[in-house]
């Protein structure tokens, strides 16, 4: 818009009231070579102290609790799980295989896969339009919508190819995602069992007041530790994908980059991830207590962008949140459409694989002589497990999308010209950043 200095064109001398654009840094090479220091140490100390407190509560409950009080419940659950374990042993690996296969298909047969997903998306959109009774004013409107749709298809197809190429450069990531799922599910099961162990300390005549505090510590641990593990996972994964993007020769990226960033995240970034996960936990609790909507989602979005920036540049949480947020705000008009559609497609893939796996599990379970209440209990446990498994693998796709978008925007602001060539291809720059989809 004329007369506005809010967002001028990219290039030298650009002025923005949403933070200063990223300047060229001749010392910058890649996230793997970035000099890092431990940040937000106080939050790391608080997090470790809290984990020690939670472990103390767990030890107290396991030592003091009455193991026989819920023994029938545990025994029946174990018998049922072991009896129908063959179904779980079939469906869980199949869900993991389908998730990885979908990502591979997006690489070797991206065009038909993306076309199919986009066709389903627009069929649903068209049905909504027809149902609402909406009618277009003239034939030019139809033409503009068709042109807009074709531009989106081209954009998404090319960007999917670029992202899947980055993901397949690190096969070890898939095992890392499965390990991340196992840690989350294992922690959930233990946290759930710990609730009954704490309850077993009480009796029908006496309920000690300190058990309320034990339950509170266990509940906070459930949210904080899971949020922290997610932050740790996203920081380490985004660092690896950022290294792939900023490498001048992608074939020279070290094979064990994934392991190196796990070490880097553990050594330097426990503090920032503890800080970010603490903010998410507090906002989640406030949202639950106040029955508000959107608060936690906004905080999670900003925190997620900060995690990507930490993985790439190794800064503290506050600096990472500020820089990444202003970076996206400066370029919001350029990427908002494609980011929303990419997020929708990722969720569509995730829900499709989860639904297919759950239907298969229910069908196999239906062939067994299992009571309805037991069948529903098994289904609930399986849905949690399958969601974490599929989400963990496809989370790689979401993190890769966020990381590549961040790197592309930084590349576009920082580089340009013959002396400082872009790391991205000019085709990617033209499609993602200079195509206004008009």
PDB file of C-alpha atoms in Angstrom, residues 41-225:
ATOM      1  CA  UNK A  41      20.502 -21.920  32.956  1.00  0.00           C
ATOM      2  CA  UNK A  42      18.221 -20.952  35.843  1.00  0.00           C
ATOM      3  CA  UNK A  43      15.242 -22.579  34.090  1.00  0.00           C
ATOM      4  CA  UNK A  44      17.276 -25.713  33.485  1.00  0.00           C
ATOM      5  CA  UNK A  45      18.087 -25.855  37.212  1.00  0.00           C
ATOM      6  CA  UNK A  46      14.415 -25.375  38.142  1.00  0.00           C
ATOM      7  CA  UNK A  47      13.388 -28.081  35.677  1.00  0.00           C
ATOM      8  CA  UNK A  48      15.921 -30.592  37.003  1.00  0.00           C
ATOM      9  CA  UNK A  49      14.892 -29.820  40.599  1.00  0.00           C
ATOM     10  CA  UNK A  50      11.256 -30.397  39.705  1.00  0.00           C
ATOM     11  CA  UNK A  51      12.085 -33.693  37.979  1.00  0.00           C
ATOM     12  CA  UNK A  52      13.958 -34.759  41.133  1.00  0.00           C
ATOM     13  CA  UNK A  53      10.903 -33.799  43.199  1.00  0.00           C
ATOM     14  CA  UNK A  54       8.643 -35.863  40.944  1.00  0.00           C
ATOM     15  CA  UNK A  55      11.023 -38.836  41.130  1.00  0.00           C
ATOM     16  CA  UNK A  56      10.929 -38.474  44.933  1.00  0.00           C
ATOM     17  CA  UNK A  57       7.122 -38.584  44.864  1.00  0.00           C
ATOM     18  CA  UNK A  58       7.236 -41.667  42.633  1.00  0.00           C
ATOM     19  CA  UNK A  59       9.696 -43.466  44.920  1.00  0.00           C
ATOM     20  CA  UNK A  60       7.611 -42.544  47.975  1.00  0.00           C
ATOM     21  CA  UNK A  61       4.429 -43.882  46.333  1.00  0.00           C
ATOM     22  CA  UNK A  62       6.083 -47.106  45.164  1.00  0.00           C
ATOM     23  CA  UNK A  63       7.594 -47.789  48.598  1.00  0.00           C
ATOM     24  CA  UNK A  64       4.623 -46.724  50.736  1.00  0.00           C
ATOM     25  CA  UNK A  65       1.706 -47.702  48.522  1.00  0.00           C
ATOM     26  CA  UNK A  66      -0.276 -50.898  48.885  1.00  0.00           C
ATOM     27  CA  UNK A  67       0.552 -53.073  45.892  1.00  0.00           C
ATOM     28  CA  UNK A  68      -2.379 -55.397  46.567  1.00  0.00           C
ATOM     29  CA  UNK A  69      -5.031 -52.656  46.555  1.00  0.00           C
ATOM     30  CA  UNK A  70      -5.275 -52.487  42.769  1.00  0.00           C
ATOM     31  CA  UNK A  71      -3.702 -55.859  41.995  1.00  0.00           C
ATOM     32  CA  UNK A  72      -6.893 -57.198  40.389  1.00  0.00           C
ATOM     33  CA  UNK A  73      -7.056 -54.206  38.057  1.00  0.00           C
ATOM     34  CA  UNK A  74      -3.396 -54.613  37.012  1.00  0.00           C
ATOM     35  CA  UNK A  75      -3.752 -58.371  36.608  1.00  0.00           C
ATOM     36  CA  UNK A  76      -6.877 -58.103  34.452  1.00  0.00           C
ATOM     37  CA  UNK A  77      -5.256 -55.378  32.312  1.00  0.00           C
ATOM     38  CA  UNK A  78      -2.094 -57.429  31.801  1.00  0.00           C
ATOM     39  CA  UNK A  79      -4.071 -60.557  30.923  1.00  0.00           C
ATOM     40  CA  UNK A  80      -6.167 -58.677  28.395  1.00  0.00           C
ATOM     41  CA  UNK A  81      -3.174 -56.951  26.792  1.00  0.00           C
ATOM     42  CA  UNK A  82      -1.123 -60.134  26.557  1.00  0.00           C
ATOM     43  CA  UNK A  83      -4.118 -62.034  25.218  1.00  0.00           C
ATOM     44  CA  UNK A  84      -4.729 -59.565  22.390  1.00  0.00           C
ATOM     45  CA  UNK A  85      -1.115 -58.442  22.058  1.00  0.00           C
ATOM     46  CA  UNK A  86      -0.765 -60.027  18.613  1.00  0.00           C
ATOM     47  CA  UNK A  87      -3.225 -57.474  17.215  1.00  0.00           C
ATOM     48  CA  UNK A  88      -1.221 -54.589  18.651  1.00  0.00           C
ATOM     49  CA  UNK A  89       1.992 -56.203  17.365  1.00  0.00           C
ATOM     50  CA  UNK A  90       0.511 -56.174  13.852  1.00  0.00           C
ATOM     51  CA  UNK A  91      -1.245 -52.809  13.702  1.00  0.00           C
ATOM     52  CA  UNK A  92       1.358 -50.571  15.416  1.00  0.00           C
ATOM     53  CA  UNK A  93       4.245 -51.487  13.058  1.00  0.00           C
ATOM     54  CA  UNK A  94       1.808 -51.243  10.143  1.00  0.00           C
ATOM     55  CA  UNK A  95       0.884 -47.693  11.170  1.00  0.00           C
ATOM     56  CA  UNK A  96       4.568 -46.758  11.386  1.00  0.00           C
ATOM     57  CA  UNK A  97       5.146 -48.345   7.972  1.00  0.00           C
ATOM     58  CA  UNK A  98       2.212 -46.445   6.438  1.00  0.00           C
ATOM     59  CA  UNK A  99       3.488 -43.156   7.864  1.00  0.00           C
ATOM     60  CA  UNK A 100       6.981 -43.654   6.450  1.00  0.00           C
ATOM     61  CA  UNK A 101       5.575 -45.013   3.171  1.00  0.00           C
ATOM     62  CA  UNK A 102       3.436 -41.892   2.767  1.00  0.00           C
ATOM     63  CA  UNK A 103       6.522 -39.712   3.167  1.00  0.00           C
ATOM     64  CA  UNK A 104       8.423 -41.838   0.636  1.00  0.00           C
ATOM     65  CA  UNK A 105       5.537 -41.605  -1.824  1.00  0.00           C
ATOM     66  CA  UNK A 106       5.614 -37.838  -1.474  1.00  0.00           C
ATOM     67  CA  UNK A 107       9.207 -38.033  -2.716  1.00  0.00           C
ATOM     68  CA  UNK A 108       9.027 -40.619  -5.523  1.00  0.00           C
ATOM     69  CA  UNK A 109       5.429 -39.986  -6.593  1.00  0.00           C
ATOM     70  CA  UNK A 110       4.716 -36.553  -5.236  1.00  0.00           C
ATOM     71  CA  UNK A 111       2.510 -35.383  -8.087  1.00  0.00           C
ATOM     72  CA  UNK A 112      -0.291 -37.998  -7.834  1.00  0.00           C
ATOM     73  CA  UNK A 113      -0.177 -38.025  -4.017  1.00  0.00           C
ATOM     74  CA  UNK A 114      -0.386 -34.251  -3.709  1.00  0.00           C
ATOM     75  CA  UNK A 115      -2.995 -34.016  -6.459  1.00  0.00           C
ATOM     76  CA  UNK A 116      -5.145 -36.600  -4.669  1.00  0.00           C
ATOM     77  CA  UNK A 117      -4.916 -34.804  -1.314  1.00  0.00           C
ATOM     78  CA  UNK A 118      -5.601 -31.412  -2.869  1.00  0.00           C
ATOM     79  CA  UNK A 119      -8.514 -32.841  -4.885  1.00  0.00           C
ATOM     80  CA  UNK A 120     -10.091 -34.225  -1.708  1.00  0.00           C
ATOM     81  CA  UNK A 121      -9.502 -30.899   0.021  1.00  0.00           C
ATOM     82  CA  UNK A 122     -11.160 -28.859  -2.711  1.00  0.00           C
ATOM     83  CA  UNK A 123     -14.010 -31.357  -3.105  1.00  0.00           C
ATOM     84  CA  UNK A 124     -14.779 -30.833   0.562  1.00  0.00           C
ATOM     85  CA  UNK A 125     -14.467 -27.064   0.118  1.00  0.00           C
ATOM     86  CA  UNK A 126     -16.729 -27.141  -2.948  1.00  0.00           C
ATOM     87  CA  UNK A 127     -19.324 -29.184  -1.042  1.00  0.00           C
ATOM     88  CA  UNK A 128     -19.324 -26.594   1.735  1.00  0.00           C
ATOM     89  CA  UNK A 129     -19.778 -23.794  -0.807  1.00  0.00           C
ATOM     90  CA  UNK A 130     -22.671 -25.581  -2.492  1.00  0.00           C
ATOM     91  CA  UNK A 131     -24.283 -26.445   0.825  1.00  0.00           C
ATOM     92  CA  UNK A 132     -24.136 -22.829   1.965  1.00  0.00           C
ATOM     93  CA  UNK A 133     -25.868 -21.697  -1.209  1.00  0.00           C
ATOM     94  CA  UNK A 134     -22.989 -19.458  -2.288  1.00  0.00           C
ATOM     95  CA  UNK A 135     -22.947 -18.407  -5.955  1.00  0.00           C
ATOM     96  CA  UNK A 136     -20.267 -16.606  -7.918  1.00  0.00           C
ATOM     97  CA  UNK A 137     -21.094 -13.314  -9.547  1.00  0.00           C
ATOM     98  CA  UNK A 138     -19.577 -13.836 -12.985  1.00  0.00           C
ATOM     99  CA  UNK A 139     -17.377 -16.085 -15.121  1.00  0.00           C
ATOM    100  CA  UNK A 140     -14.289 -14.050 -14.264  1.00  0.00           C
ATOM    101  CA  UNK A 141     -14.665 -15.175 -10.654  1.00  0.00           C
ATOM    102  CA  UNK A 142     -14.520 -18.799 -11.795  1.00  0.00           C
ATOM    103  CA  UNK A 143     -11.384 -18.066 -13.797  1.00  0.00           C
ATOM    104  CA  UNK A 144      -9.657 -16.359 -10.882  1.00  0.00           C
ATOM    105  CA  UNK A 145     -10.468 -19.249  -8.552  1.00  0.00           C
ATOM    106  CA  UNK A 146      -9.159 -21.817 -11.063  1.00  0.00           C
ATOM    107  CA  UNK A 147      -5.953 -19.812 -11.554  1.00  0.00           C
ATOM    108  CA  UNK A 148      -5.561 -19.438  -7.801  1.00  0.00           C
ATOM    109  CA  UNK A 149      -6.055 -23.191  -7.317  1.00  0.00           C
ATOM    110  CA  UNK A 150      -3.503 -24.094 -10.001  1.00  0.00           C
ATOM    111  CA  UNK A 151      -0.964 -21.741  -8.423  1.00  0.00           C
ATOM    112  CA  UNK A 152      -1.508 -23.390  -5.051  1.00  0.00           C
ATOM    113  CA  UNK A 153      -1.101 -26.866  -6.549  1.00  0.00           C
ATOM    114  CA  UNK A 154       2.207 -25.888  -8.174  1.00  0.00           C
ATOM    115  CA  UNK A 155       3.428 -24.246  -4.984  1.00  0.00           C
ATOM    116  CA  UNK A 156       2.552 -27.153  -2.710  1.00  0.00           C
ATOM    117  CA  UNK A 157       3.883 -29.777  -5.112  1.00  0.00           C
ATOM    118  CA  UNK A 158       7.281 -28.128  -5.437  1.00  0.00           C
ATOM    119  CA  UNK A 159       7.558 -27.342  -1.738  1.00  0.00           C
ATOM    120  CA  UNK A 160       6.605 -30.884  -0.747  1.00  0.00           C
ATOM    121  CA  UNK A 161       9.365 -32.220  -2.990  1.00  0.00           C
ATOM    122  CA  UNK A 162      11.883 -29.876  -1.379  1.00  0.00           C
ATOM    123  CA  UNK A 163      10.851 -30.782   2.176  1.00  0.00           C
ATOM    124  CA  UNK A 164      10.774 -34.545   1.605  1.00  0.00           C
ATOM    125  CA  UNK A 165      14.224 -34.308   0.046  1.00  0.00           C
ATOM    126  CA  UNK A 166      15.479 -32.734   3.283  1.00  0.00           C
ATOM    127  CA  UNK A 167      13.774 -35.397   5.402  1.00  0.00           C
ATOM    128  CA  UNK A 168      15.148 -38.345   3.440  1.00  0.00           C
ATOM    129  CA  UNK A 169      18.671 -36.966   3.845  1.00  0.00           C
ATOM    130  CA  UNK A 170      18.474 -38.194   7.467  1.00  0.00           C
ATOM    131  CA  UNK A 171      17.094 -41.780   7.599  1.00  0.00           C
ATOM    132  CA  UNK A 172      18.111 -41.972  11.255  1.00  0.00           C
ATOM    133  CA  UNK A 173      15.404 -39.392  11.986  1.00  0.00           C
ATOM    134  CA  UNK A 174      12.677 -42.021  11.604  1.00  0.00           C
ATOM    135  CA  UNK A 175      14.197 -44.155  14.358  1.00  0.00           C
ATOM    136  CA  UNK A 176      14.588 -41.018  16.468  1.00  0.00           C
ATOM    137  CA  UNK A 177      10.879 -40.266  15.983  1.00  0.00           C
ATOM    138  CA  UNK A 178       9.927 -43.803  17.045  1.00  0.00           C
ATOM    139  CA  UNK A 179      12.158 -43.479  20.131  1.00  0.00           C
ATOM    140  CA  UNK A 180      10.444 -40.153  20.894  1.00  0.00           C
ATOM    141  CA  UNK A 181       7.068 -41.926  20.687  1.00  0.00           C
ATOM    142  CA  UNK A 182       8.219 -44.759  22.980  1.00  0.00           C
ATOM    143  CA  UNK A 183       9.448 -42.257  25.587  1.00  0.00           C
ATOM    144  CA  UNK A 184       6.147 -40.345  25.538  1.00  0.00           C
ATOM    145  CA  UNK A 185       3.923 -43.433  25.719  1.00  0.00           C
ATOM    146  CA  UNK A 186       6.108 -45.018  28.414  1.00  0.00           C
ATOM    147  CA  UNK A 187       5.968 -41.840  30.484  1.00  0.00           C
ATOM    148  CA  UNK A 188       2.175 -41.614  30.090  1.00  0.00           C
ATOM    149  CA  UNK A 189       1.721 -45.209  31.247  1.00  0.00           C
ATOM    150  CA  UNK A 190       3.993 -44.701  34.240  1.00  0.00           C
ATOM    151  CA  UNK A 191       2.279 -41.408  35.145  1.00  0.00           C
ATOM    152  CA  UNK A 192      -1.115 -43.101  34.944  1.00  0.00           C
ATOM    153  CA  UNK A 193       0.038 -46.005  37.145  1.00  0.00           C
ATOM    154  CA  UNK A 194       1.639 -43.584  39.589  1.00  0.00           C
ATOM    155  CA  UNK A 195      -1.779 -42.029  40.166  1.00  0.00           C
ATOM    156  CA  UNK A 196      -3.094 -45.373  41.479  1.00  0.00           C
ATOM    157  CA  UNK A 197       0.042 -45.957  43.533  1.00  0.00           C
ATOM    158  CA  UNK A 198      -0.462 -42.594  45.256  1.00  0.00           C
ATOM    159  CA  UNK A 199      -4.126 -43.406  45.829  1.00  0.00           C
ATOM    160  CA  UNK A 200      -3.195 -46.770  47.348  1.00  0.00           C
ATOM    161  CA  UNK A 201      -1.423 -44.983  50.231  1.00  0.00           C
ATOM    162  CA  UNK A 202      -4.775 -43.808  51.595  1.00  0.00           C
ATOM    163  CA  UNK A 203      -7.397 -45.910  53.308  1.00  0.00           C
ATOM    164  CA  UNK A 204     -11.173 -45.768  53.546  1.00  0.00           C
ATOM    165  CA  UNK A 205     -10.960 -44.050  56.945  1.00  0.00           C
ATOM    166  CA  UNK A 206      -8.017 -41.729  56.322  1.00  0.00           C
ATOM    167  CA  UNK A 207      -6.894 -39.651  53.335  1.00  0.00           C
ATOM    168  CA  UNK A 208      -3.616 -37.840  54.191  1.00  0.00           C
ATOM    169  CA  UNK A 209      -3.510 -34.200  53.051  1.00  0.00           C
ATOM    170  CA  UNK A 210      -0.043 -34.558  51.525  1.00  0.00           C
ATOM    171  CA  UNK A 211      -1.445 -36.944  48.885  1.00  0.00           C
ATOM    172  CA  UNK A 212      -3.127 -33.940  47.253  1.00  0.00           C
ATOM    173  CA  UNK A 213       0.319 -32.379  46.838  1.00  0.00           C
ATOM    174  CA  UNK A 214       1.640 -35.661  45.409  1.00  0.00           C
ATOM    175  CA  UNK A 215      -1.158 -35.734  42.834  1.00  0.00           C
ATOM    176  CA  UNK A 216      -0.498 -32.097  41.965  1.00  0.00           C
ATOM    177  CA  UNK A 217       3.235 -32.775  41.381  1.00  0.00           C
ATOM    178  CA  UNK A 218       2.350 -35.797  39.243  1.00  0.00           C
ATOM    179  CA  UNK A 219      -0.158 -33.779  37.184  1.00  0.00           C
ATOM    180  CA  UNK A 220       2.303 -30.929  36.603  1.00  0.00           C
ATOM    181  CA  UNK A 221       4.970 -33.472  35.630  1.00  0.00           C
ATOM    182  CA  UNK A 222       2.590 -34.951  33.067  1.00  0.00           C
ATOM    183  CA  UNK A 223       2.264 -31.628  31.231  1.00  0.00           C
ATOM    184  CA  UNK A 224       5.705 -30.108  31.790  1.00  0.00           C
ATOM    185  CA  UNK A 225       7.838 -33.152  30.992  1.00  0.00           C
TER     186      UNK A 225
END
